[in-house]
Tab-separated table of C-alpha atoms and ligand atoms in Angstrom:
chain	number	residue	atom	x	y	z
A	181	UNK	CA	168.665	292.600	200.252
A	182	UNK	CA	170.388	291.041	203.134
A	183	UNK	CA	169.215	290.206	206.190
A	184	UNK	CA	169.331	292.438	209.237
A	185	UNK	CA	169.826	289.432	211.306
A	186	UNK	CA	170.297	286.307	209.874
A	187	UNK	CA	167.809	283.808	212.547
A	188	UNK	CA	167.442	281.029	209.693
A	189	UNK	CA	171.227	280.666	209.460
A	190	UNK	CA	172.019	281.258	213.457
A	191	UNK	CA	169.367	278.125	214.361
A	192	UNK	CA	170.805	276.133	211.081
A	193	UNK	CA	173.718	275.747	213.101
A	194	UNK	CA	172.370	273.654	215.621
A	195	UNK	CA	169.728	271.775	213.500
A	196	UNK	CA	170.452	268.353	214.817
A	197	UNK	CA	170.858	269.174	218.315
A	198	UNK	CA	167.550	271.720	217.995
A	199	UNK	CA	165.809	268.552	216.010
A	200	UNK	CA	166.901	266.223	219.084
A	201	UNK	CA	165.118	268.832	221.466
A	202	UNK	CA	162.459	268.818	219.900
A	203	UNK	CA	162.155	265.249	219.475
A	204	UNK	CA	163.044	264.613	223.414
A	205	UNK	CA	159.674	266.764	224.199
A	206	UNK	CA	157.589	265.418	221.223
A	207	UNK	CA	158.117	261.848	222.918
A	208	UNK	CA	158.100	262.735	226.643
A	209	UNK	CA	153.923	263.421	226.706
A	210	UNK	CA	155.311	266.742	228.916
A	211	UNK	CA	154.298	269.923	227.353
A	212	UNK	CA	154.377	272.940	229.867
A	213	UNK	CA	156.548	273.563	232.973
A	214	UNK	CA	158.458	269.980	233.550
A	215	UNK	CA	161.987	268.315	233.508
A	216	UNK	CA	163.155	270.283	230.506
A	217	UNK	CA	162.118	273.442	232.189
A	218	UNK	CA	163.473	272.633	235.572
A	219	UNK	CA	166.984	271.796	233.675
A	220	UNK	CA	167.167	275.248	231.862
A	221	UNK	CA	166.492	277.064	234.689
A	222	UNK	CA	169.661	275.409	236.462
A	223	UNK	CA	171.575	275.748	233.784
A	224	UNK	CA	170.831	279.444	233.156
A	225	UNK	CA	171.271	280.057	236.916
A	226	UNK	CA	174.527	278.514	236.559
A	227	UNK	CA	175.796	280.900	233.805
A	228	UNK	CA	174.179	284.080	235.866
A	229	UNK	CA	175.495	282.965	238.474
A	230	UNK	CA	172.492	283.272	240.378
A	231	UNK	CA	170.898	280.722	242.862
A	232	UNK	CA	167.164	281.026	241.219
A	233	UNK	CA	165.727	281.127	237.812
A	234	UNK	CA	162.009	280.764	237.195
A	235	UNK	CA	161.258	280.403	233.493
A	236	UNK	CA	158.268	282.501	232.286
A	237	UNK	CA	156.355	283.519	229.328
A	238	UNK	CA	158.524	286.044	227.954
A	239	UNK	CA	160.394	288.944	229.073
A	240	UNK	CA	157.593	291.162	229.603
A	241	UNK	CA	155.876	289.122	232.038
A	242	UNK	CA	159.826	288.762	233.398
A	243	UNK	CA	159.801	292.035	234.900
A	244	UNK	CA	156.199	292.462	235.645
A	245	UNK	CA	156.056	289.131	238.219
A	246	UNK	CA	158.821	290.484	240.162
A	247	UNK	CA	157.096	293.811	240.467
A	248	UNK	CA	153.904	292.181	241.029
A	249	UNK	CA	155.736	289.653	243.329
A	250	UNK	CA	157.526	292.536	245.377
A	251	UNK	CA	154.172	294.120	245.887
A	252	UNK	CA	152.514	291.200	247.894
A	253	UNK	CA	155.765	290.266	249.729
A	254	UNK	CA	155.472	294.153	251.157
A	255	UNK	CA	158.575	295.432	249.564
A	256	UNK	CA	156.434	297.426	246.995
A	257	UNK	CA	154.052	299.983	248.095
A	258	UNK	CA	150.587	300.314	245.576
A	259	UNK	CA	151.445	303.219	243.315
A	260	UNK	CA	154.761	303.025	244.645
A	261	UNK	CA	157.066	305.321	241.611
A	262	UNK	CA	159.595	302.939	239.536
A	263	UNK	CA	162.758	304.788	237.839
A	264	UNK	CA	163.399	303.606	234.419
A	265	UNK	CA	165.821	305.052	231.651
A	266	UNK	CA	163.185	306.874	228.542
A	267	UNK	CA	165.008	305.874	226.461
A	268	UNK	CA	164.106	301.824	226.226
A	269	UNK	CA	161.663	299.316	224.870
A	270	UNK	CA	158.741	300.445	226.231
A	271	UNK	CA	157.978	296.612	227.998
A	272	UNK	CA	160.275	298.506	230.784
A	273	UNK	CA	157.836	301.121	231.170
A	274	UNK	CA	154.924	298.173	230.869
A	275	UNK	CA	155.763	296.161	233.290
A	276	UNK	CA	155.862	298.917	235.784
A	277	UNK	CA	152.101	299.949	235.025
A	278	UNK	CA	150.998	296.490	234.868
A	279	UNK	CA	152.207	296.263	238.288
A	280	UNK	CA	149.950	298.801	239.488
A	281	UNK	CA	152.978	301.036	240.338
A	282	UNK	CA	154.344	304.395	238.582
A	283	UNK	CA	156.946	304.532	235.801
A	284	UNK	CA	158.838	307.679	236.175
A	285	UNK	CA	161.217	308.457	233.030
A	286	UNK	CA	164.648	309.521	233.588
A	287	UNK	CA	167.705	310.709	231.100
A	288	UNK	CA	170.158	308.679	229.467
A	289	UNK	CA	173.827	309.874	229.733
A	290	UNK	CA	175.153	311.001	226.160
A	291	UNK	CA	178.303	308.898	226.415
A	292	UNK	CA	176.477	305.399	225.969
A	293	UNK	CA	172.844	305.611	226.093
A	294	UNK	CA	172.791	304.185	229.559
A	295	UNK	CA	170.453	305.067	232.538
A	296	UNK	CA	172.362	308.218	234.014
A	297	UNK	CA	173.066	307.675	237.758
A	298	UNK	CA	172.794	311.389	238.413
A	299	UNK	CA	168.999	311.759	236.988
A	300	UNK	CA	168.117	308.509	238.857
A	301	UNK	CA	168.996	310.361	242.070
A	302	UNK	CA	167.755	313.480	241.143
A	303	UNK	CA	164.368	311.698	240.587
A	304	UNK	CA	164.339	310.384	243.885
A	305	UNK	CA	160.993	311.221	246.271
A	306	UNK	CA	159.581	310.047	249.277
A	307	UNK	CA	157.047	307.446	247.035
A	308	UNK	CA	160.077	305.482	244.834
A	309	UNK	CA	160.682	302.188	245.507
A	310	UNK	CA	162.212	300.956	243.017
A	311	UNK	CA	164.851	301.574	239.875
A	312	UNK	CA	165.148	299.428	236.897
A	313	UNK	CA	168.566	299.589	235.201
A	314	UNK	CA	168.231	298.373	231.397
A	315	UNK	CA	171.315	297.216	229.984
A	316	UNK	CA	170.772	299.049	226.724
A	317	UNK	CA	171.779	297.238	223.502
A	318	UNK	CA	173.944	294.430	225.770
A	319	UNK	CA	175.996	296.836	227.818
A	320	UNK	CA	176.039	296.676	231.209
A	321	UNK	CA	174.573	299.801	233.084
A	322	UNK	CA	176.664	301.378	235.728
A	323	UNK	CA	175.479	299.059	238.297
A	324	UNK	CA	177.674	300.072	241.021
A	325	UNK	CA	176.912	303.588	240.584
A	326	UNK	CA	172.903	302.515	240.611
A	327	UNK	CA	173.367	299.857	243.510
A	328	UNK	CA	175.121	303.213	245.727
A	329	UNK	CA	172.036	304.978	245.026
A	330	UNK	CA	169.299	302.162	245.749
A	331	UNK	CA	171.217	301.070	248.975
A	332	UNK	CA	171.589	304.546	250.159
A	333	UNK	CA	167.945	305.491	249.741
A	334	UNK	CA	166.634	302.026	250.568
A	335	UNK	CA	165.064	301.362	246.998
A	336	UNK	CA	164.993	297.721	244.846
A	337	UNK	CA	167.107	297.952	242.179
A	338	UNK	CA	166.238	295.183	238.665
A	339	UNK	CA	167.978	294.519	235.939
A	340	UNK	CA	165.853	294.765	232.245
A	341	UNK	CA	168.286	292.299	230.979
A	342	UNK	CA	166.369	291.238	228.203
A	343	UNK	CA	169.285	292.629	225.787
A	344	UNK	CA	172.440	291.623	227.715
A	345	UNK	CA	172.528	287.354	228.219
A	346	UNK	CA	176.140	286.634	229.555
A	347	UNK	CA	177.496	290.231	230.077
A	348	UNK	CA	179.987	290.237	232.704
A	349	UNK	CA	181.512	293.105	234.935
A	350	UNK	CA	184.469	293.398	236.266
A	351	UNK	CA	184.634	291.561	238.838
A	352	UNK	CA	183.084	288.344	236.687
A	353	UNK	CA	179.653	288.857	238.001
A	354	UNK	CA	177.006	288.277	234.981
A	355	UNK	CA	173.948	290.424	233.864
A	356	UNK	CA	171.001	289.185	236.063
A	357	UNK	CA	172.789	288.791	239.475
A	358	UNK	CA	173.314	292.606	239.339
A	359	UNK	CA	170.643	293.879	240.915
A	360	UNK	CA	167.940	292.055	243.873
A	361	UNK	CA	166.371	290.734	240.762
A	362	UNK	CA	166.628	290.343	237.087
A	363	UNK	CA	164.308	289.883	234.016
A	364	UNK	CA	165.468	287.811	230.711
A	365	UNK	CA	163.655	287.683	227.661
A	366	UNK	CA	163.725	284.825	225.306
A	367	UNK	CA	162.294	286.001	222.193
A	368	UNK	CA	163.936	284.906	218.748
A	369	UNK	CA	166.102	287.910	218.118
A	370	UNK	CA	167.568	288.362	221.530
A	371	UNK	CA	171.026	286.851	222.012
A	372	UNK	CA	169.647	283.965	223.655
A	373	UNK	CA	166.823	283.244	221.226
A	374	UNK	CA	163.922	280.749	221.608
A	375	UNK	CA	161.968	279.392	218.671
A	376	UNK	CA	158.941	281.518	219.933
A	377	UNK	CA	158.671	283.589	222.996
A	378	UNK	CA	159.799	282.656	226.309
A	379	UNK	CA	161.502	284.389	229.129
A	380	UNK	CA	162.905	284.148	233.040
A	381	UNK	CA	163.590	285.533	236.396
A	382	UNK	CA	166.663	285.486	237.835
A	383	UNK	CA	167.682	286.499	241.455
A	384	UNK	CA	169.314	285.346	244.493
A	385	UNK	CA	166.569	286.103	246.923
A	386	UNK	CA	164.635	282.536	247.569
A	387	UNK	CA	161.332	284.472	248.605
A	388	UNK	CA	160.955	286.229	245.884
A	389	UNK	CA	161.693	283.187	243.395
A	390	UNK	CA	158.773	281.123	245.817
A	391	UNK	CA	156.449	284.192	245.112
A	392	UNK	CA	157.176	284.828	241.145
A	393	UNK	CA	157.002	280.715	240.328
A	394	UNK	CA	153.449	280.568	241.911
A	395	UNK	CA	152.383	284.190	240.113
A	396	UNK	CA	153.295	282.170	237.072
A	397	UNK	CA	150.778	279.475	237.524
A	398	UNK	CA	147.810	280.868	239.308
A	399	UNK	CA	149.169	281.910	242.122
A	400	UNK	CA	149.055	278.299	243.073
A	401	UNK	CA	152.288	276.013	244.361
A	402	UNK	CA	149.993	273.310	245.038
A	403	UNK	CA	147.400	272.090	242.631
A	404	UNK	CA	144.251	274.014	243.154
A	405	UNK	CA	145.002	275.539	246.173
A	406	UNK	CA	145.646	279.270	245.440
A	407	UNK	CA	147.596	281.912	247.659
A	408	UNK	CA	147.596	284.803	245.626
A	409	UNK	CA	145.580	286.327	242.507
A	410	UNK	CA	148.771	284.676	239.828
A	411	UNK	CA	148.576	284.671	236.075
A	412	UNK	CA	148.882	282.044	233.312
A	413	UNK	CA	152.555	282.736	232.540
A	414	UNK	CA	154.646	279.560	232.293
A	415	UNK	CA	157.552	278.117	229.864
A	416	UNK	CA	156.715	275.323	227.694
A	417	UNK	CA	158.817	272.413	227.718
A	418	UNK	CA	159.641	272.672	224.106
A	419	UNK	CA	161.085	276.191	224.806
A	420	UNK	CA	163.484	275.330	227.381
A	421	UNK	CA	165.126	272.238	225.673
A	422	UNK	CA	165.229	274.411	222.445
A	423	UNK	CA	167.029	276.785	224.472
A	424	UNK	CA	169.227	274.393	226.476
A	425	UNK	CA	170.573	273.875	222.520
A	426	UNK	CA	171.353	277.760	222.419
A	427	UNK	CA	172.237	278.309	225.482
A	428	UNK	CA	175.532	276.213	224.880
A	429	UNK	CA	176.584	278.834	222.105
A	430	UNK	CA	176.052	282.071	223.828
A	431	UNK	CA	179.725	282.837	224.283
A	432	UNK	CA	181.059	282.355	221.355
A	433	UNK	CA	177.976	284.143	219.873
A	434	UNK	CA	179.245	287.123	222.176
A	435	UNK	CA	182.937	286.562	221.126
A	436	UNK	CA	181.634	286.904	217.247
A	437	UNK	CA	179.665	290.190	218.003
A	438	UNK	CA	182.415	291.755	219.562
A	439	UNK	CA	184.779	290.486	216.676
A	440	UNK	CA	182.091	292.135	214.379
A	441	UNK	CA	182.337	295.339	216.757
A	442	UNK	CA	185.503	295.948	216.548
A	443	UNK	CA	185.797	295.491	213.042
A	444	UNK	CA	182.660	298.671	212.911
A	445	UNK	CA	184.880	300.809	215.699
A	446	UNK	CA	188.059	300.265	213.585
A	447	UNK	CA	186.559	300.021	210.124
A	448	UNK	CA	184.033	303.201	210.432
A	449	UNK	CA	185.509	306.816	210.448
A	450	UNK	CA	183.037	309.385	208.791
A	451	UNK	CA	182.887	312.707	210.570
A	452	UNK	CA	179.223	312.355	209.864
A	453	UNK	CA	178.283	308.747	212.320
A	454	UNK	CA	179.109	309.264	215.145
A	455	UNK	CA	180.289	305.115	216.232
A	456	UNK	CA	178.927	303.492	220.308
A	457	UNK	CA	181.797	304.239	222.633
A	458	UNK	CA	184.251	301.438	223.186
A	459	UNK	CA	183.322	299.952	226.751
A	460	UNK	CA	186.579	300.293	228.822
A	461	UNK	CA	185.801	296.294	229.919
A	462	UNK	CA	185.040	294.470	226.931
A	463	UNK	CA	183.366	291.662	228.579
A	464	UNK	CA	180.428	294.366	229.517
A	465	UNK	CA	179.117	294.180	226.343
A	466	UNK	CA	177.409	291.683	224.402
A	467	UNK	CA	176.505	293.537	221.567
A	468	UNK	CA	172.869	292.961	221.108
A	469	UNK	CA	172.864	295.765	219.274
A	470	UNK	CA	175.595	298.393	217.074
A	471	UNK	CA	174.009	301.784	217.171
A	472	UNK	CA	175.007	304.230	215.539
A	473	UNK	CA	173.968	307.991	215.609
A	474	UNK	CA	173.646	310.137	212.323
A	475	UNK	CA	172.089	313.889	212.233
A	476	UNK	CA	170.888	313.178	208.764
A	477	UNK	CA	169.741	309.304	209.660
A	478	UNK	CA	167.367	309.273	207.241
A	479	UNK	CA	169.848	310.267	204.775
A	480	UNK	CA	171.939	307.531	206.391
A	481	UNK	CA	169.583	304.496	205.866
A	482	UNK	CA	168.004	305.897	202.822
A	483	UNK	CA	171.460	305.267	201.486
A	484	UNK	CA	172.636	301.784	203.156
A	485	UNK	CA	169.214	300.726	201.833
A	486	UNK	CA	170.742	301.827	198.744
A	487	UNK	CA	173.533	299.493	198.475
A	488	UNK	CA	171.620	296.635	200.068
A	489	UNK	CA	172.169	296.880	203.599
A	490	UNK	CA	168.915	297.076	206.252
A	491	UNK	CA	168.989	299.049	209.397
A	492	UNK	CA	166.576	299.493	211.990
A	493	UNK	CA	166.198	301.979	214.437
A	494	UNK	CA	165.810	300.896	218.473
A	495	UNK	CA	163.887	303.161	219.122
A	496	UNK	CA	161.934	305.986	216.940
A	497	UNK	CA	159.668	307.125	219.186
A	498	UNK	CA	160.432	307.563	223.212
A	499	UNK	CA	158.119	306.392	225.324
A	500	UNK	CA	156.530	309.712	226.643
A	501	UNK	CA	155.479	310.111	222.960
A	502	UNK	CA	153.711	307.425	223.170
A	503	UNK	CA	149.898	307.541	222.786
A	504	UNK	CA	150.116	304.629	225.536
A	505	UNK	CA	151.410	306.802	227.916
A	506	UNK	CA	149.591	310.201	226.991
A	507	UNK	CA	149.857	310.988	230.317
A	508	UNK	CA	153.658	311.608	229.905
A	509	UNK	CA	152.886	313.537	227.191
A	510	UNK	CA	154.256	316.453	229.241
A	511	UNK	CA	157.300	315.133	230.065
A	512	UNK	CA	160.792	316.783	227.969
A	513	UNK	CA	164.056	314.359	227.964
A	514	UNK	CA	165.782	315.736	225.341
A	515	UNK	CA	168.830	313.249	225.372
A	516	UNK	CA	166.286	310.612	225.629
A	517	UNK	CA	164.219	312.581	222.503
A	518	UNK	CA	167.090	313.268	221.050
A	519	UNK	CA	168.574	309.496	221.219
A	520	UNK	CA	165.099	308.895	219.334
A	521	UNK	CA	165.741	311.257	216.415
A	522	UNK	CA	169.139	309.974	215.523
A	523	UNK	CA	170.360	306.635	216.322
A	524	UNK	CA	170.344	304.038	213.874
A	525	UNK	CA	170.870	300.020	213.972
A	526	UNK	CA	173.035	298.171	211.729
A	527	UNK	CA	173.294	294.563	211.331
A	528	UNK	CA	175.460	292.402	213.286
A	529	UNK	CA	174.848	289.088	214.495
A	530	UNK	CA	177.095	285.424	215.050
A	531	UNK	CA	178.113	284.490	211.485
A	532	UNK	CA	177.332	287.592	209.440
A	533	UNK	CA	179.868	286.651	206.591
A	534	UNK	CA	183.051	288.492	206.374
A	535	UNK	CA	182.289	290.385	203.076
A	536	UNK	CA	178.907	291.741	204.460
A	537	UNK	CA	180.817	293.255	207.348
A	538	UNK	CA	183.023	294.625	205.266
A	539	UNK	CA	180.149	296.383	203.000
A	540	UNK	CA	178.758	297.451	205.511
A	541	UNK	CA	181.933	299.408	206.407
A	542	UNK	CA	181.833	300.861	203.102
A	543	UNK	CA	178.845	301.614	202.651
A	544	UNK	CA	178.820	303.801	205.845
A	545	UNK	CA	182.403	305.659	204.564
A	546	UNK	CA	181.011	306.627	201.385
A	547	UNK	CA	178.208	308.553	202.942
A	548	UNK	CA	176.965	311.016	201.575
A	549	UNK	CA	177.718	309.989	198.527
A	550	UNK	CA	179.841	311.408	196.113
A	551	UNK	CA	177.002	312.615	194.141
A	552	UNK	CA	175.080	314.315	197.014
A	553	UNK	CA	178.534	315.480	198.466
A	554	UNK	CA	179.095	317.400	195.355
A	555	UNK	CA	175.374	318.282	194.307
A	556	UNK	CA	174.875	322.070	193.750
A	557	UNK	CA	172.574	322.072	196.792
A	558	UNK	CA	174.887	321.052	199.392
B	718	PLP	C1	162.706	292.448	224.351
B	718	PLP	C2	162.724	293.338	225.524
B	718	PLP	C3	161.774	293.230	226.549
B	718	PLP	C4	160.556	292.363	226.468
B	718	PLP	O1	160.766	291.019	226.187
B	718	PLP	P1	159.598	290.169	225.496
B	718	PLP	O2	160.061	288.766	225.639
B	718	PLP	O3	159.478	290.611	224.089
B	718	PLP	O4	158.340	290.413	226.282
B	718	PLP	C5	161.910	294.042	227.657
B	718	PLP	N1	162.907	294.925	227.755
B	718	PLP	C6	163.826	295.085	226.786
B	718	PLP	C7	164.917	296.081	226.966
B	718	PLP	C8	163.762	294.310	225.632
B	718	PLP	O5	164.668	294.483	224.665
């Protein structure tokens, strides 16, 4: 079987540089938050485009320090409701409760998964503060549409853009200085991978980046002296300068995905997948992710299993189905449900060889197969 995603082969490429990095920290005597850490966060500003980054654990804790942050600057009220598509990984949803505040689930839009602009506004009351626009499998959310909305009705509007490193809108402006604020995650599989987890906040506002670096380490910006009630969430040194290494790739890692892409949107054409919608900017998309949808998906991977080829499926179950969030059990999204009952991941990442691509392409034309096609029962 081949791999979904090919991490031992996308970090081979860098092996000396990675093995430098790691020797650089190994000999420093500098483990956790330090010069590497302070350099990554420039550097990833830089490519944002954002004046702040604060390097944290990982992208969960991301998004939960600016909530958390927000709250004790007096942007957030306690309980305060937080929009979020229902149709993400359900950190979204985490961070929101770990932040003492409300999740409330809205609908996707059917054309491309992404937070619809009209269900955020129809979810709207007097006790929102907030709305979190995830850019869903790397493509960018309709932020303009989202940032009418929030300015309008006087909400905070944050990118999840744990899935979209380096996406860029039309005018140029790059995933993470979307929104007031921005969460990155780090994690190996993400398009800007770490060698373990890691993640970052990015934003523009200076109070809130003062706020979220001393939530990261104990609420303290002076040593032992402690403003707020913070958390142990900081980037280790060997992180960053391991990801100073990756970081140099991450366009032409997005270049490859969206050669890989195309070749799907071209090379696919059965009646029966129904292929991601071409974004009208290309640029908006980073391809984290190819997802498919297929009534009969288990049909669908039963049979790319078949002839060697591994899907995955982002995500099975929506979060209001979740026995975390029982108390949502009562909620009905049936784009978002339906989203969950039918979409289907296949692989695609920088360097997937050529004649794996093109099996892939195959494999997904010959379905159903010619013997299931032409069984008696069908
Ligand atoms: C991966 C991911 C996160 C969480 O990041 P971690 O580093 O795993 O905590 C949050 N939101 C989305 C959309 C993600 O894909």
């Amino acid at each position: 079987m081949r791999p979904f995603l090919d991490l031992k082969a996308l970090m081979a490429r860098d092996e000396p540089a990675l093995n430098a990095a790691f020797a650089r920290v190994l000999h420093s005597g500098w483990y956790v938050l330090g010069p590497e850490v302070e350099a990554f966060e420039h550097e990833f500003a830089q490519l944002c485009g954002v004046d702040h980054v604060v390097g944290v654990g990982n992208g969960l804790d991301a998004l939960t320090l600016i909530l958390r942050a927000y709250r004790q600057l007096g942007r957030l009220a306690p309980g305060a409701e937080v929009i979020l598509p229902g149709n993400t990984f359900i950190a979204t949803a985490l961070a929101v409760s770990e932040a003492g505040l409300v999740p409330v689930l809205v609908e996707p839009q059917e054309s491309d998964f992404a937070i619809s602009v009209a269900a955020v506004e129809a979810a709207i009351t007097p006790r929102t503060g907030a709305v979190i626009a995830v850019h869903l499998y790397g493509r960018l959310a309709d932020m303009s549409g989202l940032r009418q909305v929030t300015q309008c009705h006087d909400l905070l509007l944050i990118e999840d853009s744990a899935q979209a490193h380096g996406a860029r809108d039309e005018h140029g402006r790059v995933a993470g200085s979307l929104g007031d604020a921005a969460g990155f995650s780090f994690f190996p599989v993400k398009n800007l991978g770490a060698l373990g987890d890691g993640g970052a906040v990015a934003t523009n506002d200076g109070v809130l980046a003062e706020q979220v670096r001393k939530l990261r380490s104990y609420g303290s910006s002076e040593k032992y002296i402690h403003d707020v009630k913070g958390v142990n969430s900081r980037l280790d040194e060997l992180q960053a300068a391991l990801l100073r290494v990756r970081l140099s790739r991450l366009g032409e890692d997005a270049e490859q995905r969206r050669a890989i892409a195309d070749r799907y949107l071209q090379g696919i054409s059965n009646p029966a997948i129904t292929l991601p919608s071409q974004p009208s900017l290309p640029l908006s998309h980073v391809w984290h992710l190819f997802v498919v949808s297929c009534a009969q998906r288990h049909d669908l991977q039963a049979h790319l299993q078949r002839r060697g080829i591994p899907t995955l499926i982002h995500y099975p179950v929506p979060i209001h189905r979740q026995a975390a969030y029982s108390e949502l059990s009562n909620l009905s999204l049936p784009v978002a449900e339906g989203m969950a009952a039918q979409v289907l991941s296949l692989p695609l990442y920088p360097g997937m060889p050529e004649d794996y691509v093109a099996a892939v392409i195959d494999a997904c034309n010959d379905f159903p197969p010619d013997e299931i096609r032409e069984g008696p029962c069908r």
